[in-house]
mmCIF file of C-alpha atoms in Angstrom:
data_model
loop_
_atom_site.group_PDB
_atom_site.id
_atom_site.type_symbol
_atom_site.label_atom_id
_atom_site.label_comp_id
_atom_site.label_asym_id
_atom_site.label_seq_id
_atom_site.Cartn_x
_atom_site.Cartn_y
_atom_site.Cartn_z
ATOM 1 C CA MET A 989 -12.878 11.655 -18.821
ATOM 2 C CA ILE A 990 -13.225 14.704 -21.162
ATOM 3 C CA SER A 991 -9.908 16.534 -21.159
ATOM 4 C CA SER A 992 -8.956 19.870 -19.969
ATOM 5 C CA THR A 993 -6.949 22.429 -21.137
ATOM 6 C CA ALA A 994 -6.194 25.740 -19.852
ATOM 7 C CA SER A 995 -7.945 27.978 -22.369
ATOM 8 C CA ASP A 996 -10.826 25.239 -22.311
ATOM 9 C CA PRO A 997 -11.072 24.126 -18.649
ATOM 10 C CA SER A 998 -14.769 22.725 -19.141
ATOM 11 C CA GLY A 999 -14.113 20.265 -21.775
ATOM 12 C CA VAL A 1000 -16.916 21.619 -23.956
ATOM 13 C CA THR A 1001 -15.268 22.485 -27.073
ATOM 14 C CA ASP A 1002 -17.256 19.519 -29.002
ATOM 15 C CA ALA A 1003 -20.207 20.140 -27.678
ATOM 16 C CA ILE A 1004 -20.343 24.075 -28.234
ATOM 17 C CA ALA A 1005 -19.466 22.934 -32.519
ATOM 18 C CA ALA A 1006 -22.839 20.408 -32.557
ATOM 19 C CA LEU A 1007 -24.558 22.777 -30.641
ATOM 20 C CA GLN A 1008 -23.614 25.184 -34.191
ATOM 21 C CA SER A 1009 -25.952 22.834 -36.081
ATOM 22 C CA GLY A 1010 -28.152 20.946 -33.690
ATOM 23 C CA ASP A 1011 -30.017 20.975 -30.761
ATOM 24 C CA VAL A 1012 -28.198 17.982 -28.814
ATOM 25 C CA TYR A 1013 -24.890 16.963 -27.324
ATOM 26 C CA VAL A 1014 -24.469 13.327 -25.729
ATOM 27 C CA ALA A 1015 -21.369 13.405 -24.361
ATOM 28 C CA PRO A 1016 -19.125 9.909 -25.538
ATOM 29 C CA GLY A 1017 -18.103 8.413 -22.200
ATOM 30 C CA VAL A 1018 -22.040 8.882 -20.998
ATOM 31 C CA GLN A 1019 -23.456 5.488 -20.416
ATOM 32 C CA GLY A 1020 -26.839 4.294 -23.177
ATOM 33 C CA GLN A 1021 -25.164 7.583 -25.833
ATOM 34 C CA SER A 1022 -26.838 6.539 -28.395
ATOM 35 C CA ALA A 1023 -30.392 5.420 -26.759
ATOM 36 C CA MET A 1024 -30.322 9.286 -24.175
ATOM 37 C CA THR A 1025 -29.192 11.305 -28.005
ATOM 38 C CA ASP A 1026 -32.327 9.356 -29.954
ATOM 39 C CA ALA A 1027 -34.350 10.472 -26.626
ATOM 40 C CA LEU A 1028 -33.282 13.959 -26.322
ATOM 41 C CA SER A 1029 -33.238 14.554 -29.640
ATOM 42 C CA ALA A 1030 -36.834 13.342 -30.242
ATOM 43 C CA ALA A 1031 -38.091 15.797 -26.900
ATOM 44 C CA VAL A 1032 -36.275 19.170 -28.114
ATOM 45 C CA PRO A 1033 -38.990 20.853 -30.420
ATOM 46 C CA GLY A 1034 -36.578 21.146 -33.266
ATOM 47 C CA ASP A 1035 -36.741 24.780 -33.766
ATOM 48 C CA ARG A 1036 -33.541 25.684 -32.619
ATOM 49 C CA THR A 1037 -34.197 27.067 -29.358
ATOM 50 C CA ILE A 1038 -33.321 24.501 -26.868
ATOM 51 C CA ALA A 1039 -29.919 23.043 -26.516
ATOM 52 C CA VAL A 1040 -29.509 19.330 -24.175
ATOM 53 C CA VAL A 1041 -25.587 18.823 -23.351
ATOM 54 C CA VAL A 1042 -24.840 15.898 -21.324
ATOM 55 C CA LEU A 1043 -21.612 15.168 -19.768
ATOM 56 C CA PRO A 1044 -20.561 12.201 -17.800
ATOM 57 C CA GLU A 1045 -19.907 12.127 -14.347
ATOM 58 C CA ASP A 1046 -16.615 11.807 -14.177
ATOM 59 C CA ALA A 1047 -15.950 14.688 -16.549
ATOM 60 C CA ASP A 1048 -13.292 17.146 -15.774
ATOM 61 C CA LEU A 1049 -14.472 20.181 -15.603
ATOM 62 C CA GLY A 1050 -11.470 21.564 -13.787
ATOM 63 C CA THR A 1051 -12.270 25.406 -11.744
ATOM 64 C CA VAL A 1052 -15.039 25.487 -13.386
ATOM 65 C CA TYR A 1053 -18.391 24.913 -11.565
ATOM 66 C CA PRO A 1054 -21.081 23.062 -13.571
ATOM 67 C CA LEU A 1055 -23.508 26.424 -12.869
ATOM 68 C CA GLU A 1056 -20.618 28.395 -14.316
ATOM 69 C CA LEU A 1057 -20.609 25.814 -17.095
ATOM 70 C CA LEU A 1058 -23.619 26.775 -17.940
ATOM 71 C CA ASP A 1059 -23.682 30.511 -18.795
ATOM 72 C CA ARG A 1060 -20.206 29.723 -20.532
ATOM 73 C CA LEU A 1061 -22.383 27.474 -23.083
ATOM 74 C CA SER A 1062 -25.171 29.843 -23.192
ATOM 75 C CA GLU A 1063 -22.874 32.458 -24.213
ATOM 76 C CA ARG A 1064 -22.009 30.388 -27.053
ATOM 77 C CA VAL A 1065 -24.649 28.093 -28.622
ATOM 78 C CA PRO A 1066 -27.504 30.025 -30.644
ATOM 79 C CA GLN A 1067 -30.180 28.603 -28.558
ATOM 80 C CA THR A 1068 -32.420 30.657 -26.431
ATOM 81 C CA THR A 1069 -32.413 27.895 -23.818
ATOM 82 C CA VAL A 1070 -29.680 24.904 -22.148
ATOM 83 C CA VAL A 1071 -29.890 22.062 -19.854
ATOM 84 C CA LEU A 1072 -27.060 20.981 -18.959
ATOM 85 C CA ALA A 1073 -26.736 17.335 -17.103
ATOM 86 C CA VAL A 1074 -23.187 16.336 -15.724
ATOM 87 C CA GLY A 1075 -23.980 13.042 -14.031
ATOM 88 C CA ASP A 1076 -27.409 13.168 -12.820
ATOM 89 C CA ASP A 1077 -26.948 16.726 -11.844
ATOM 90 C CA LEU A 1078 -29.197 19.028 -13.950
ATOM 91 C CA GLN A 1079 -28.507 22.403 -15.045
ATOM 92 C CA ALA A 1080 -31.481 25.039 -17.039
ATOM 93 C CA GLY A 1081 -30.942 28.747 -17.461
ATOM 94 C CA SER A 1082 -32.653 30.713 -20.553
ATOM 95 C CA THR A 1083 -33.447 34.036 -21.485
ATOM 96 C CA VAL A 1084 -36.912 33.621 -22.934
ATOM 97 C CA ILE A 1085 -38.576 32.196 -19.739
ATOM 98 C CA ASP A 1086 -37.533 33.552 -16.079
ATOM 99 C CA SER A 1087 -34.143 31.843 -15.930
ATOM 100 C CA THR A 1088 -35.108 31.285 -12.128
ATOM 101 C CA GLU A 1089 -37.720 29.572 -13.397
ATOM 102 C CA ALA A 1090 -36.070 26.804 -16.216
ATOM 103 C CA LEU A 1091 -33.342 25.884 -12.995
ATOM 104 C CA ARG A 1092 -36.211 25.124 -10.412
ATOM 105 C CA ILE A 1093 -37.694 22.606 -13.176
ATOM 106 C CA ALA A 1094 -34.226 20.547 -13.520
ATOM 107 C CA ASN A 1095 -34.075 20.144 -10.220
ATOM 108 C CA VAL A 1096 -37.216 19.475 -9.177
ATOM 109 C CA ASN A 1097 -37.263 16.709 -12.022
ATOM 110 C CA GLU A 1098 -34.026 15.768 -11.078
ATOM 111 C CA ALA A 1099 -35.060 15.330 -7.306
ATOM 112 C CA ALA A 1100 -38.326 13.377 -8.856
ATOM 113 C CA ALA A 1101 -35.939 10.759 -11.087
ATOM 114 C CA GLY A 1102 -34.002 9.242 -8.671
ATOM 115 C CA GLY A 1103 -31.028 8.702 -10.774
ATOM 116 C CA ASP A 1104 -32.810 8.678 -14.291
ATOM 117 C CA THR A 1105 -30.745 11.446 -16.122
ATOM 118 C CA GLN A 1106 -32.299 10.529 -19.056
ATOM 119 C CA THR A 1107 -35.838 10.407 -18.315
ATOM 120 C CA ALA A 1108 -34.866 14.197 -15.387
ATOM 121 C CA LEU A 1109 -33.540 15.490 -19.052
ATOM 122 C CA VAL A 1110 -36.516 15.114 -20.966
ATOM 123 C CA GLU A 1111 -39.020 15.384 -19.019
ATOM 124 C CA THR A 1112 -36.806 19.593 -17.994
ATOM 125 C CA VAL A 1113 -37.208 19.817 -22.230
ATOM 126 C CA GLN A 1114 -41.184 19.095 -22.073
ATOM 127 C CA GLN A 1115 -41.782 20.746 -19.499
ATOM 128 C CA ILE A 1116 -39.449 24.703 -20.103
ATOM 129 C CA VAL A 1117 -41.245 23.616 -23.778
ATOM 130 C CA GLN A 1118 -44.905 24.572 -22.050
ATOM 131 C CA GLU A 1119 -43.537 27.427 -20.109
ATOM 132 C CA ASN A 1120 -42.838 29.374 -23.085
ATOM 133 C CA PRO A 1121 -45.577 30.448 -25.319
ATOM 134 C CA SER A 1122 -43.448 31.126 -28.371
ATOM 135 C CA SER A 1123 -43.106 27.031 -28.881
ATOM 136 C CA PRO A 1124 -44.234 25.560 -31.744
ATOM 137 C CA GLY A 1125 -47.561 23.994 -30.794
ATOM 138 C CA LEU A 1126 -48.304 25.654 -28.073
ATOM 139 C CA GLU A 1127 -49.730 29.228 -29.823
ATOM 140 C CA ALA A 1128 -53.134 29.750 -29.647
ATOM 141 C CA GLY A 1129 -55.585 27.433 -31.675
ATOM 142 C CA GLY A 1130 -52.653 24.750 -31.751
ATOM 143 C CA GLY A 1131 -55.076 22.520 -29.595
ATOM 144 C CA THR A 1132 -52.924 19.035 -28.228
ATOM 145 C CA ASP A 1133 -50.468 20.010 -31.012
ATOM 146 C CA TRP A 1134 -47.996 19.867 -27.733
ATOM 147 C CA LEU A 1135 -47.640 16.633 -26.893
ATOM 148 C CA LEU A 1136 -46.521 16.133 -30.444
ATOM 149 C CA PRO A 1137 -43.103 16.037 -28.932
ATOM 150 C CA VAL A 1138 -44.245 13.855 -25.688
ATOM 151 C CA VAL A 1139 -45.363 10.897 -28.120
ATOM 152 C CA ILE A 1140 -42.514 10.452 -29.695
ATOM 153 C CA GLY A 1141 -39.891 10.900 -27.067
ATOM 154 C CA GLY A 1142 -41.899 8.079 -25.611
ATOM 155 C CA ALA A 1143 -41.674 5.753 -28.862
ATOM 156 C CA VAL A 1144 -38.040 6.292 -28.429
ATOM 157 C CA LEU A 1145 -38.472 5.541 -24.777
ATOM 158 C CA LEU A 1146 -40.552 2.267 -25.483
ATOM 159 C CA ALA A 1147 -37.715 1.114 -27.214
ATOM 160 C CA ALA A 1148 -34.886 1.939 -25.335
ATOM 161 C CA GLY A 1149 -36.663 0.796 -22.276
ATOM 162 C CA GLY A 1150 -40.189 1.220 -21.851
ATOM 163 C CA THR A 1151 -40.301 4.459 -19.319
ATOM 164 C CA ALA A 1152 -42.764 6.762 -20.753
ATOM 165 C CA ILE A 1153 -45.833 5.730 -19.900
ATOM 166 C CA GLY A 1154 -44.208 6.124 -15.999
ATOM 167 C CA LEU A 1155 -42.457 9.462 -17.504
ATOM 168 C CA LEU A 1156 -46.368 10.676 -18.754
ATOM 169 C CA ALA A 1157 -47.742 9.730 -15.499
ATOM 170 C CA ARG A 1158 -45.765 11.439 -13.296
ATOM 171 C CA ARG A 1159 -45.403 14.512 -15.154
ATOM 172 C CA ARG A 1160 -48.871 15.115 -14.876
ATOM 173 C CA ARG A 1161 -49.303 14.506 -10.653
ATOM 174 C CA THR A 1162 -46.248 16.361 -10.427
ATOM 175 C CA PRO A 1163 -48.026 20.078 -9.180
ATOM 176 C CA LYS A 1164 -46.381 22.833 -10.818
ATOM 177 C CA THR A 1165 -46.288 26.775 -9.583
ATOM 178 C CA ALA A 1166 -44.265 29.498 -10.380
ATOM 179 C CA ALA A 1167 -43.396 30.617 -7.132
ATOM 180 C CA ASP A 1168 -39.740 32.483 -6.384
ATOM 181 C CA PRO A 1169 -37.558 29.357 -4.035
ATOM 182 C CA VAL A 1170 -35.250 32.188 -3.104
ATOM 183 C CA PRO A 1171 -36.900 34.329 -0.167
ATOM 184 C CA PRO A 1172 -38.067 37.317 -0.586
ATOM 185 C CA GLY A 1173 -35.235 38.765 1.684
ATOM 186 C CA ILE A 1174 -32.712 37.618 -0.067
ATOM 187 C CA ARG A 1175 -34.501 37.760 -3.561
ATOM 188 C CA LEU A 1176 -34.072 41.654 -2.761
ATOM 189 C CA ARG A 1177 -30.683 41.508 -1.359
ATOM 190 C CA VAL A 1178 -29.526 38.915 -5.248
ATOM 191 C CA ASP A 1179 -31.564 41.738 -7.015
ATOM 192 C CA ARG A 1180 -29.227 44.307 -5.245
ATOM 193 C CA LEU A 1181 -26.297 42.199 -5.693
ATOM 194 C CA ARG A 1182 -27.192 42.221 -9.847
ATOM 195 C CA GLU A 1183 -28.046 46.059 -10.358
ATOM 196 C CA LEU A 1184 -24.329 46.535 -8.098
ATOM 197 C CA ARG A 1185 -22.862 44.087 -10.756
ATOM 198 C CA VAL A 1186 -23.742 46.462 -13.633
ATOM 199 C CA ASP A 1187 -21.680 49.498 -11.531
ATOM 200 C CA TYR A 1188 -18.404 47.279 -10.976
ATOM 201 C CA ALA A 1189 -18.394 45.475 -14.721
ATOM 202 C CA ASN A 1190 -19.155 49.670 -16.853
ATOM 203 C CA LEU A 1191 -16.354 51.301 -14.810
ATOM 204 C CA PRO A 1192 -13.270 50.530 -17.647
ATOM 205 C CA GLY A 1193 -9.708 49.400 -17.550
ATOM 206 C CA ASN A 1194 -9.575 48.498 -13.790
ATOM 207 C CA PRO A 1195 -9.138 44.897 -12.939
ATOM 208 C CA VAL A 1196 -10.148 44.425 -9.515
ATOM 209 C CA ALA A 1197 -13.740 46.194 -10.685
ATOM 210 C CA ALA A 1198 -13.683 43.119 -13.456
ATOM 211 C CA GLU A 1199 -13.213 40.875 -11.278
ATOM 212 C CA THR A 1200 -15.799 42.082 -8.259
ATOM 213 C CA ALA A 1201 -18.224 42.451 -11.608
ATOM 214 C CA ALA A 1202 -17.704 38.199 -11.906
ATOM 215 C CA GLY A 1203 -17.694 37.865 -8.625
ATOM 216 C CA ILE A 1204 -20.700 38.995 -7.599
ATOM 217 C CA GLU A 1205 -22.318 37.438 -10.444
ATOM 218 C CA ALA A 1206 -21.260 33.909 -9.069
ATOM 219 C CA LEU A 1207 -22.369 35.547 -5.565
ATOM 220 C CA ALA A 1208 -25.745 36.119 -7.444
ATOM 221 C CA SER A 1209 -26.183 33.123 -9.749
ATOM 222 C CA HIS A 1210 -24.623 30.239 -6.110
ATOM 223 C CA VAL A 1211 -27.552 31.490 -3.872
ATOM 224 C CA GLU A 1212 -29.977 30.816 -6.783
ATOM 225 C CA GLN A 1213 -28.669 27.795 -7.384
ATOM 226 C CA LEU A 1214 -29.364 26.886 -3.555
ATOM 227 C CA PHE A 1215 -32.301 27.907 -2.778
ATOM 228 C CA VAL A 1216 -33.650 26.130 -5.810
ATOM 229 C CA ARG A 1217 -31.926 22.773 -4.874
ATOM 230 C CA LEU A 1218 -32.949 23.757 -1.537
ATOM 231 C CA ASP A 1219 -37.078 24.213 -1.940
ATOM 232 C CA ALA A 1220 -36.549 20.984 -4.470
ATOM 233 C CA LYS A 1221 -34.530 18.289 -2.367
ATOM 234 C CA ALA A 1222 -34.948 19.782 1.725
ATOM 235 C CA GLU A 1223 -37.093 19.833 4.791
ATOM 236 C CA THR A 1224 -38.371 23.359 5.341
ATOM 237 C CA ASP A 1225 -36.212 23.343 8.658
ATOM 238 C CA GLN A 1226 -32.857 23.429 6.191
ATOM 239 C CA VAL A 1227 -34.203 26.077 4.397
ATOM 240 C CA ALA A 1228 -35.046 28.353 6.640
ATOM 241 C CA LEU A 1229 -31.734 27.850 8.383
ATOM 242 C CA ALA A 1230 -29.930 28.930 4.771
ATOM 243 C CA GLU A 1231 -32.574 32.068 4.678
ATOM 244 C CA ALA A 1232 -31.594 32.975 8.260
ATOM 245 C CA GLU A 1233 -27.234 32.750 7.765
ATOM 246 C CA TYR A 1234 -28.204 34.249 3.878
ATOM 247 C CA SER A 1235 -29.962 37.440 4.946
ATOM 248 C CA ASP A 1236 -27.797 38.812 7.105
ATOM 249 C CA LYS A 1237 -24.493 37.821 5.095
ATOM 250 C CA LEU A 1238 -26.038 38.596 1.126
ATOM 251 C CA ALA A 1239 -26.967 42.298 3.923
ATOM 252 C CA ARG A 1240 -22.950 43.105 5.196
ATOM 253 C CA LEU A 1241 -21.890 42.030 1.870
ATOM 254 C CA VAL A 1242 -24.530 44.355 -0.312
ATOM 255 C CA ALA A 1243 -23.150 46.669 2.502
ATOM 256 C CA ALA A 1244 -19.579 46.146 1.391
ATOM 257 C CA LEU A 1245 -19.849 46.412 -1.884
ATOM 258 C CA GLU A 1246 -22.042 49.708 -2.037
ATOM 259 C CA ARG A 1247 -21.130 52.514 -4.720
ATOM 260 C CA ASP A 1248 -20.619 54.314 -1.597
ATOM 261 C CA TYR A 1249 -17.755 52.337 0.157
ATOM 262 C CA LEU A 1250 -15.690 49.820 -2.231
ATOM 263 C CA LEU A 1251 -16.441 51.575 -5.436
ATOM 264 C CA ASP A 1252 -15.217 54.638 -3.981
ATOM 265 C CA LEU A 1253 -12.619 52.969 -2.379
ATOM 266 C CA ILE A 1254 -11.577 51.846 -5.477
ATOM 267 C CA THR A 1255 -12.183 55.314 -7.580
ATOM 268 C CA ARG A 1256 -11.227 57.048 -5.471
ATOM 269 C CA PRO A 1257 -8.482 55.464 -2.785
ATOM 270 C CA ASP A 1258 -6.930 59.032 -1.889
ATOM 271 C CA LEU A 1259 -10.225 59.448 0.279
ATOM 272 C CA TRP A 1260 -10.049 56.646 2.246
ATOM 273 C CA ASP A 1261 -7.552 55.485 5.720
ATOM 274 C CA ALA A 1262 -5.766 52.375 4.855
ATOM 275 C CA PRO A 1263 -7.987 51.538 1.148
ATOM 276 C CA GLU A 1264 -5.754 48.976 0.118
ATOM 277 C CA GLU A 1265 -6.585 46.584 3.200
ATOM 278 C CA ARG A 1266 -10.508 47.861 3.095
ATOM 279 C CA VAL A 1267 -10.390 46.421 -0.526
ATOM 280 C CA ALA A 1268 -8.463 43.711 0.564
ATOM 281 C CA GLU A 1269 -11.222 42.834 3.272
ATOM 282 C CA VAL A 1270 -14.507 42.757 0.736
ATOM 283 C CA ARG A 1271 -12.629 40.641 -1.399
ATOM 284 C CA GLU A 1272 -12.042 38.788 0.270
ATOM 285 C CA ALA A 1273 -15.499 38.410 2.277
ATOM 286 C CA LEU A 1274 -16.997 37.971 -1.063
ATOM 287 C CA ALA A 1275 -14.954 34.888 -2.092
ATOM 288 C CA ALA A 1276 -15.630 33.459 1.238
ATOM 289 C CA VAL A 1277 -19.345 33.150 0.796
ATOM 290 C CA THR A 1278 -19.554 32.010 -2.572
ATOM 291 C CA THR A 1279 -17.301 29.247 -1.095
ATOM 292 C CA GLN A 1280 -19.829 28.227 1.812
ATOM 293 C CA ILE A 1281 -22.631 28.801 -0.441
ATOM 294 C CA ILE A 1282 -20.648 25.950 -3.183
ATOM 295 C CA ASP A 1283 -19.741 24.007 -0.117
ATOM 296 C CA ASN A 1284 -23.528 24.058 0.848
ATOM 297 C CA ILE A 1285 -25.085 23.060 -2.535
ATOM 298 C CA LYS A 1286 -22.791 20.001 -2.699
ATOM 299 C CA GLN A 1287 -24.398 19.373 0.935
ATOM 300 C CA VAL A 1288 -27.906 19.361 -0.473
ATOM 301 C CA ASN A 1289 -27.131 17.402 -2.967
ATOM 302 C CA ALA A 1290 -25.997 14.771 -0.479
ATOM 303 C CA ARG A 1291 -28.433 14.850 1.337
ATOM 304 C CA LYS A 1292 -26.700 16.466 4.159
ATOM 305 C CA GLY A 1293 -27.424 19.046 6.902
ATOM 306 C CA LEU A 1294 -25.545 22.829 5.852
ATOM 307 C CA LEU A 1295 -22.719 23.611 7.347
ATOM 308 C CA PHE A 1296 -22.090 26.930 8.581
ATOM 309 C CA GLN A 1297 -18.284 28.715 9.229
ATOM 310 C CA VAL A 1298 -17.926 31.767 7.336
ATOM 311 C CA SER A 1299 -17.869 34.955 9.660
ATOM 312 C CA LEU A 1300 -17.589 38.145 8.126
ATOM 313 C CA ASP A 1301 -15.435 40.300 11.483
ATOM 314 C CA SER A 1302 -13.478 42.270 9.700
ATOM 315 C CA LEU A 1303 -16.858 43.781 7.691
ATOM 316 C CA ILE A 1304 -18.613 43.930 10.753
ATOM 317 C CA GLY A 1305 -15.673 45.679 12.730
ATOM 318 C CA ARG A 1306 -16.715 48.990 9.927
ATOM 319 C CA SER A 1307 -18.912 51.012 11.535
ATOM 320 C CA GLU A 1308 -20.345 52.663 8.034
ATOM 321 C CA LEU A 1309 -21.533 49.500 7.383
ATOM 322 C CA ARG A 1310 -22.927 49.268 10.387
ATOM 323 C CA ASP A 1311 -24.496 52.397 9.901
ATOM 324 C CA TRP A 1312 -25.312 50.883 6.177
ATOM 325 C CA GLU A 1313 -26.851 47.342 7.170
ATOM 326 C CA ARG A 1314 -29.329 49.067 9.538
ATOM 327 C CA GLN A 1315 -30.653 51.086 7.174
ATOM 328 C CA PHE A 1316 -31.273 49.090 4.559
ATOM 329 C CA LYS A 1317 -33.147 46.840 6.625
ATOM 330 C CA LYS A 1318 -35.376 49.911 7.815
ATOM 331 C CA ASN A 1319 -35.906 50.821 4.325
ATOM 332 C CA SER A 1320 -37.013 47.379 3.294
ATOM 333 C CA GLY A 1321 -39.496 46.733 6.794
ATOM 334 C CA GLU A 1322 -37.175 43.840 8.225
#
């Protein structure tokens, strides 16, 4: 088990150090560590653009969720794309291809591999390489050079367990779509959340604003994660259920986080009645919805039906927020 400390609750110091000079880190305690390291080292392009980190299923992440851990890794390693596995749970993020698409690729391969983490990781790396037009062998005139990492990786996999042929065959059969798994109405709200995050982050010397900015980014990232995983693993009715639930809740949260409400409450509390109570309401709602989404992600991972228990009654009761929500829906054509 990876140790956890107050300064590094995720216990990934060794991974970050290893990725300064290499592209693959498979932690001690991961089953088949040596063979997996060889297979992944053969699969990455070798141009220092993709990093792969594999942690055991019982890794002690403290209070950090895998998606948050992925963000921390991405900030502290030189590679522009990071693929992370905690047990058989895959995440991926990138700054050179659409990060949501990288996450979708990882989750689709996780579901298709049926618990075979090595296969899921190798296929994720290869598909992300194909998505990046600047990757070696994908430039115009490159011919079939892009197959070289697959052939090399296949040789390692054959030596380890004879799985490469099946890997390539399934890869050719798997249809790829660039469609955003996040429904348009939800995407509209996520994009607005990220715009608002910048406003809070740019407010200097205000710890409430800084904490709110971090909370908004966590919420937006987890919303994307939920719908990517639903797209890969769940039935259509579960996607529709989540869309209906969060279209409403996110609209109310966006209204509460807008510049003329929470941001104004933080910067000009003297102009509001009960400003501290109002600020607390919004912050509690933000935390509660984020927690529910994380619970939903865990339910998707466990192939369970989605459960929704969070109510935003405190926000619903504010007439100014109801007016904003109605105007938001009108302007967005809902």
